[in-house]
Amino acid sequence: MLNSVRDFLKLYQVPKGLSERVMDYIVSTWSMSRGIDTEKVLQICPKDMRADICVHLNRKVFKEHPAFRLASDGCLRALAMEFQTVHCAPGDLIYHAGESVDSLCFVVSGSLEVIQDDEVVAILGKGDVFGDVFWKEATLAQSCANVRALTYCDLHVIKRDALQKVLEFYTAFSHSFSRNLILTYNLRKRVSCQFRFLLYQEQSLCT
């Protein structure tokens, strides 16, 4: 596989800096997965077994966040089937300013920075959630900031349409989820200059 990636990068004359990032990502991802293609394994399994595996793979998110506590087994299974695990390398941009915010992201490990107008306005880590409260909004949001990985990160991500489909079906859970989901950083909203000044003062006191 590594040889194929190297040949691809060479064939298309991918710039050196980007090539190094690609190789670093491939190697780090392989070291974590041991070369196992999770999607292929899940596709082989029957639906019931696949749902059980997905619940297990997302157990940290479900146990850590109060928003999932009142979810029935059926609801958790439906949610788990829609989650994807995203592995990010240092420097990877998860969101660019101006992009549509179409996913809810749960940080399972690693740290990320949120950058607005070339200033770091937040640092996100394990247990944090970022994206948009799109179950409360009628329109698709544009991200007001960049989100960039500072370290190797694992994110558990669910798409807007997939989450809304589950919430529409499990209405009782929908109300509980809406009340209890704590969004650490809402990419729909800009951070005010006053808040950024207070953040700067706080950082200055800490150094």
Short mmCIF file of N, CA and C in Angstrom, two decimals, residues 22-137:
data_model
loop_
_atom_site.label_atom_id
_atom_site.label_comp_id
_atom_site.label_asym_id
_atom_site.label_seq_id
_atom_site.Cartn_x
_atom_site.Cartn_y
_atom_site.Cartn_z
N VAL A 22 0.74 13.45 3.66
CA VAL A 22 -0.02 12.27 3.23
C VAL A 22 0.63 10.99 3.76
N MET A 23 1.95 10.89 3.60
CA MET A 23 2.66 9.69 4.06
C MET A 23 2.56 9.54 5.57
N ASP A 24 2.69 10.65 6.28
CA ASP A 24 2.60 10.63 7.74
C ASP A 24 1.22 10.15 8.17
N TYR A 25 0.20 10.64 7.47
CA TYR A 25 -1.17 10.24 7.79
C TYR A 25 -1.39 8.75 7.53
N ILE A 26 -0.93 8.28 6.38
CA ILE A 26 -1.11 6.87 6.01
C ILE A 26 -0.42 5.96 7.02
N VAL A 27 0.82 6.30 7.37
CA VAL A 27 1.59 5.48 8.31
C VAL A 27 0.94 5.47 9.68
N SER A 28 0.52 6.64 10.17
CA SER A 28 -0.08 6.72 11.51
C SER A 28 -1.43 5.99 11.54
N THR A 29 -2.21 6.12 10.47
CA THR A 29 -3.50 5.44 10.41
C THR A 29 -3.31 3.92 10.38
N TRP A 30 -2.33 3.48 9.61
CA TRP A 30 -2.06 2.04 9.53
C TRP A 30 -1.61 1.50 10.87
N SER A 31 -0.77 2.27 11.58
CA SER A 31 -0.26 1.80 12.87
C SER A 31 -1.39 1.63 13.89
N MET A 32 -2.44 2.44 13.76
CA MET A 32 -3.57 2.33 14.68
C MET A 32 -4.52 1.20 14.29
N SER A 33 -4.72 1.03 12.99
CA SER A 33 -5.68 0.02 12.52
C SER A 33 -5.03 -1.32 12.21
N ARG A 34 -3.68 -1.34 12.21
CA ARG A 34 -2.91 -2.54 11.83
C ARG A 34 -3.29 -3.02 10.42
N GLY A 35 -3.71 -2.06 9.60
CA GLY A 35 -4.04 -2.39 8.22
C GLY A 35 -5.42 -3.01 8.04
N ILE A 36 -6.20 -3.06 9.12
CA ILE A 36 -7.54 -3.66 9.04
C ILE A 36 -8.53 -2.63 8.52
N ASP A 37 -9.28 -2.99 7.51
CA ASP A 37 -10.31 -2.12 6.95
C ASP A 37 -11.62 -2.36 7.71
N THR A 38 -11.92 -1.46 8.65
CA THR A 38 -13.10 -1.62 9.50
C THR A 38 -14.38 -1.70 8.68
N GLU A 39 -14.49 -0.86 7.65
CA GLU A 39 -15.70 -0.83 6.83
C GLU A 39 -15.94 -2.17 6.14
N LYS A 40 -14.87 -2.79 5.65
CA LYS A 40 -15.02 -4.09 4.99
C LYS A 40 -15.50 -5.15 5.97
N VAL A 41 -14.94 -5.12 7.19
CA VAL A 41 -15.36 -6.09 8.21
C VAL A 41 -16.84 -5.91 8.53
N LEU A 42 -17.26 -4.65 8.70
CA LEU A 42 -18.66 -4.37 9.03
C LEU A 42 -19.60 -4.79 7.91
N GLN A 43 -19.18 -4.62 6.67
CA GLN A 43 -20.02 -4.98 5.53
C GLN A 43 -20.26 -6.49 5.46
N ILE A 44 -19.29 -7.26 5.93
CA ILE A 44 -19.42 -8.72 5.91
C ILE A 44 -20.46 -9.18 6.93
N CYS A 45 -20.54 -8.46 8.06
CA CYS A 45 -21.43 -8.86 9.15
C CYS A 45 -22.89 -8.56 8.83
N PRO A 46 -23.81 -9.39 9.34
CA PRO A 46 -25.24 -9.09 9.18
C PRO A 46 -25.60 -7.82 9.95
N LYS A 47 -26.73 -7.23 9.61
CA LYS A 47 -27.11 -5.92 10.15
C LYS A 47 -27.13 -5.88 11.68
N ASP A 48 -27.71 -6.90 12.31
CA ASP A 48 -27.82 -6.93 13.76
C ASP A 48 -26.45 -6.95 14.42
N MET A 49 -25.56 -7.78 13.90
CA MET A 49 -24.21 -7.86 14.43
C MET A 49 -23.44 -6.57 14.17
N ARG A 50 -23.66 -5.99 13.00
CA ARG A 50 -22.99 -4.73 12.64
C ARG A 50 -23.38 -3.62 13.61
N ALA A 51 -24.65 -3.58 13.98
CA ALA A 51 -25.12 -2.57 14.93
C ALA A 51 -24.47 -2.76 16.30
N ASP A 52 -24.35 -4.01 16.75
CA ASP A 52 -23.70 -4.29 18.03
C ASP A 52 -22.25 -3.82 18.03
N ILE A 53 -21.56 -4.09 16.93
CA ILE A 53 -20.16 -3.68 16.82
C ILE A 53 -20.05 -2.15 16.84
N CYS A 54 -20.94 -1.49 16.12
CA CYS A 54 -20.91 -0.02 16.04
C CYS A 54 -21.17 0.62 17.40
N VAL A 55 -22.10 0.04 18.18
CA VAL A 55 -22.35 0.54 19.53
C VAL A 55 -21.09 0.41 20.37
N HIS A 56 -20.42 -0.72 20.25
CA HIS A 56 -19.17 -0.94 21.00
C HIS A 56 -18.10 0.07 20.58
N LEU A 57 -17.96 0.32 19.28
CA LEU A 57 -16.94 1.24 18.78
C LEU A 57 -17.19 2.68 19.23
N ASN A 58 -18.45 3.01 19.47
CA ASN A 58 -18.81 4.38 19.87
C ASN A 58 -19.16 4.50 21.35
N ARG A 59 -18.81 3.47 22.13
CA ARG A 59 -19.21 3.43 23.54
C ARG A 59 -18.67 4.62 24.35
N LYS A 60 -17.47 5.11 24.01
CA LYS A 60 -16.91 6.24 24.77
C LYS A 60 -17.77 7.49 24.62
N VAL A 61 -18.23 7.74 23.41
CA VAL A 61 -19.09 8.90 23.16
C VAL A 61 -20.41 8.74 23.90
N PHE A 62 -21.02 7.57 23.81
CA PHE A 62 -22.33 7.35 24.43
C PHE A 62 -22.27 7.43 25.96
N LYS A 63 -21.16 6.94 26.55
CA LYS A 63 -21.04 6.95 28.01
C LYS A 63 -20.63 8.31 28.55
N GLU A 64 -19.87 9.05 27.77
CA GLU A 64 -19.28 10.31 28.24
C GLU A 64 -20.24 11.48 28.19
N HIS A 65 -21.20 11.45 27.28
CA HIS A 65 -22.05 12.61 27.06
C HIS A 65 -23.48 12.37 27.56
N PRO A 66 -23.95 13.23 28.48
CA PRO A 66 -25.29 13.07 29.07
C PRO A 66 -26.41 13.05 28.04
N ALA A 67 -26.17 13.64 26.88
CA ALA A 67 -27.22 13.71 25.85
C ALA A 67 -27.69 12.33 25.39
N PHE A 68 -26.87 11.29 25.62
CA PHE A 68 -27.22 9.95 25.14
C PHE A 68 -27.79 9.05 26.24
N ARG A 69 -27.86 9.54 27.47
CA ARG A 69 -28.22 8.69 28.60
C ARG A 69 -29.63 8.12 28.51
N LEU A 70 -30.55 8.87 27.95
CA LEU A 70 -31.95 8.41 27.88
C LEU A 70 -32.28 7.71 26.57
N ALA A 71 -31.26 7.46 25.77
CA ALA A 71 -31.49 6.78 24.49
C ALA A 71 -31.79 5.30 24.72
N SER A 72 -32.80 4.80 24.06
CA SER A 72 -33.11 3.37 24.15
C SER A 72 -32.05 2.57 23.39
N ASP A 73 -32.07 1.26 23.59
CA ASP A 73 -31.11 0.41 22.87
C ASP A 73 -31.27 0.57 21.36
N GLY A 74 -32.53 0.60 20.92
CA GLY A 74 -32.78 0.74 19.49
C GLY A 74 -32.27 2.06 18.96
N CYS A 75 -32.45 3.11 19.74
CA CYS A 75 -31.98 4.44 19.34
C CYS A 75 -30.46 4.48 19.27
N LEU A 76 -29.79 3.92 20.29
CA LEU A 76 -28.32 3.89 20.29
C LEU A 76 -27.79 3.11 19.09
N ARG A 77 -28.44 2.02 18.77
CA ARG A 77 -28.01 1.21 17.63
C ARG A 77 -28.16 1.99 16.33
N ALA A 78 -29.28 2.71 16.21
CA ALA A 78 -29.50 3.52 15.00
C ALA A 78 -28.46 4.63 14.89
N LEU A 79 -28.15 5.27 16.01
CA LEU A 79 -27.13 6.33 16.02
C LEU A 79 -25.76 5.76 15.69
N ALA A 80 -25.42 4.65 16.35
CA ALA A 80 -24.09 4.07 16.18
C ALA A 80 -23.81 3.70 14.72
N MET A 81 -24.83 3.24 14.02
CA MET A 81 -24.67 2.86 12.62
C MET A 81 -24.33 4.07 11.74
N GLU A 82 -24.65 5.27 12.23
CA GLU A 82 -24.43 6.48 11.43
C GLU A 82 -23.11 7.18 11.76
N PHE A 83 -22.49 6.82 12.88
CA PHE A 83 -21.23 7.46 13.27
C PHE A 83 -20.07 6.95 12.42
N GLN A 84 -19.13 7.84 12.17
CA GLN A 84 -17.87 7.49 11.50
C GLN A 84 -16.72 7.93 12.39
N THR A 85 -15.65 7.15 12.39
CA THR A 85 -14.44 7.53 13.12
C THR A 85 -13.46 8.16 12.15
N VAL A 86 -13.02 9.37 12.48
CA VAL A 86 -12.10 10.11 11.62
C VAL A 86 -10.78 10.29 12.36
N HIS A 87 -9.70 9.85 11.73
CA HIS A 87 -8.36 10.00 12.31
C HIS A 87 -7.69 11.19 11.64
N CYS A 88 -7.19 12.13 12.44
CA CYS A 88 -6.56 13.35 11.91
C CYS A 88 -5.11 13.43 12.35
N ALA A 89 -4.27 13.92 11.46
CA ALA A 89 -2.85 14.14 11.76
C ALA A 89 -2.63 15.61 12.10
N PRO A 90 -1.55 15.93 12.81
CA PRO A 90 -1.26 17.34 13.13
C PRO A 90 -1.24 18.20 11.87
N GLY A 91 -1.93 19.33 11.92
CA GLY A 91 -1.98 20.24 10.78
C GLY A 91 -3.18 20.04 9.88
N ASP A 92 -3.88 18.92 10.04
CA ASP A 92 -5.07 18.68 9.20
C ASP A 92 -6.18 19.66 9.55
N LEU A 93 -6.82 20.20 8.52
CA LEU A 93 -7.97 21.09 8.72
C LEU A 93 -9.25 20.28 8.64
N ILE A 94 -10.00 20.29 9.72
CA ILE A 94 -11.26 19.57 9.76
C ILE A 94 -12.36 20.43 9.15
N TYR A 95 -12.31 21.72 9.42
CA TYR A 95 -13.22 22.70 8.81
C TYR A 95 -12.44 23.91 8.34
N HIS A 96 -12.80 24.39 7.16
CA HIS A 96 -12.30 25.67 6.66
C HIS A 96 -13.38 26.72 6.88
N ALA A 97 -12.99 27.95 7.19
CA ALA A 97 -13.95 29.04 7.30
C ALA A 97 -14.71 29.17 5.99
N GLY A 98 -16.03 29.27 6.07
CA GLY A 98 -16.87 29.40 4.88
C GLY A 98 -17.47 28.09 4.41
N GLU A 99 -16.93 26.96 4.88
CA GLU A 99 -17.50 25.66 4.50
C GLU A 99 -18.82 25.42 5.22
N SER A 100 -19.65 24.57 4.64
CA SER A 100 -20.89 24.20 5.31
C SER A 100 -20.59 23.30 6.51
N VAL A 101 -21.28 23.56 7.60
CA VAL A 101 -21.11 22.76 8.82
C VAL A 101 -22.17 21.65 8.77
N ASP A 102 -21.77 20.51 8.24
CA ASP A 102 -22.73 19.43 7.99
C ASP A 102 -22.53 18.23 8.90
N SER A 103 -21.71 18.39 9.96
CA SER A 103 -21.43 17.27 10.86
C SER A 103 -21.31 17.74 12.30
N LEU A 104 -21.60 16.83 13.21
CA LEU A 104 -21.37 17.05 14.63
C LEU A 104 -20.17 16.18 15.01
N CYS A 105 -19.15 16.79 15.62
CA CYS A 105 -17.89 16.10 15.87
C CYS A 105 -17.62 15.97 17.37
N PHE A 106 -17.37 14.75 17.81
CA PHE A 106 -17.03 14.46 19.21
C PHE A 106 -15.55 14.11 19.27
N VAL A 107 -14.80 14.83 20.11
CA VAL A 107 -13.36 14.59 20.23
C VAL A 107 -13.14 13.46 21.23
N VAL A 108 -12.58 12.35 20.76
CA VAL A 108 -12.32 11.20 21.61
C VAL A 108 -10.88 11.24 22.13
N SER A 109 -9.97 11.74 21.32
CA SER A 109 -8.58 11.90 21.76
C SER A 109 -7.90 12.98 20.93
N GLY A 110 -6.83 13.55 21.50
CA GLY A 110 -6.07 14.58 20.78
C GLY A 110 -6.56 15.98 21.10
N SER A 111 -5.93 16.96 20.45
CA SER A 111 -6.33 18.36 20.66
C SER A 111 -6.36 19.10 19.33
N LEU A 112 -7.24 20.10 19.27
CA LEU A 112 -7.43 20.89 18.05
C LEU A 112 -7.51 22.36 18.43
N GLU A 113 -7.25 23.23 17.46
CA GLU A 113 -7.40 24.66 17.69
C GLU A 113 -8.46 25.23 16.75
N VAL A 114 -9.18 26.23 17.25
CA VAL A 114 -10.17 26.94 16.45
C VAL A 114 -9.60 28.31 16.14
N ILE A 115 -9.53 28.65 14.84
CA ILE A 115 -8.88 29.88 14.41
C ILE A 115 -9.88 30.76 13.69
N GLN A 116 -10.05 31.98 14.19
CA GLN A 116 -10.93 32.96 13.55
C GLN A 116 -10.12 34.22 13.27
N ASP A 117 -10.12 34.66 12.01
CA ASP A 117 -9.37 35.87 11.62
C ASP A 117 -7.91 35.78 12.05
N ASP A 118 -7.29 34.61 11.81
CA ASP A 118 -5.88 34.36 12.11
C ASP A 118 -5.56 34.38 13.60
N GLU A 119 -6.57 34.30 14.45
CA GLU A 119 -6.35 34.24 15.90
C GLU A 119 -6.93 32.95 16.45
N VAL A 120 -6.20 32.33 17.38
CA VAL A 120 -6.72 31.13 18.05
C VAL A 120 -7.74 31.57 19.10
N VAL A 121 -8.97 31.12 18.94
CA VAL A 121 -10.04 31.53 19.85
C VAL A 121 -10.49 30.40 20.78
N ALA A 122 -10.01 29.18 20.52
CA ALA A 122 -10.37 28.06 21.39
C ALA A 122 -9.44 26.88 21.14
N ILE A 123 -9.21 26.11 22.19
CA ILE A 123 -8.49 24.84 22.10
C ILE A 123 -9.46 23.75 22.52
N LEU A 124 -9.61 22.74 21.68
CA LEU A 124 -10.54 21.64 21.96
C LEU A 124 -9.77 20.38 22.28
N GLY A 125 -10.32 19.57 23.18
CA GLY A 125 -9.67 18.33 23.56
C GLY A 125 -10.68 17.23 23.84
N LYS A 126 -10.20 16.16 24.44
CA LYS A 126 -11.04 14.99 24.72
C LYS A 126 -12.33 15.39 25.44
N GLY A 127 -13.46 14.90 24.94
CA GLY A 127 -14.74 15.19 25.56
C GLY A 127 -15.46 16.39 24.98
N ASP A 128 -14.75 17.19 24.18
CA ASP A 128 -15.38 18.37 23.59
C ASP A 128 -16.20 17.99 22.36
N VAL A 129 -17.15 18.86 22.03
CA VAL A 129 -18.03 18.66 20.87
C VAL A 129 -18.06 19.96 20.08
N PHE A 130 -17.90 19.85 18.76
CA PHE A 130 -17.98 21.05 17.93
C PHE A 130 -18.78 20.77 16.66
N GLY A 131 -19.28 21.86 16.09
CA GLY A 131 -20.13 21.75 14.89
C GLY A 131 -21.21 22.80 14.94
N ASP A 132 -22.47 22.35 14.91
CA ASP A 132 -23.60 23.28 14.90
C ASP A 132 -24.80 22.59 15.53
N VAL A 133 -25.68 23.37 16.14
CA VAL A 133 -26.92 22.81 16.70
C VAL A 133 -27.97 22.75 15.60
N PHE A 134 -27.68 21.98 14.56
CA PHE A 134 -28.56 22.02 13.38
C PHE A 134 -29.92 21.40 13.61
N TRP A 135 -30.11 20.67 14.72
CA TRP A 135 -31.45 20.16 15.05
C TRP A 135 -32.35 21.29 15.56
N LYS A 136 -31.75 22.46 15.83
CA LYS A 136 -32.52 23.63 16.25
C LYS A 136 -32.60 24.70 15.16
N GLU A 137 -31.88 24.49 14.07
CA GLU A 137 -31.77 25.50 13.02
C GLU A 137 -32.44 25.02 11.73
#
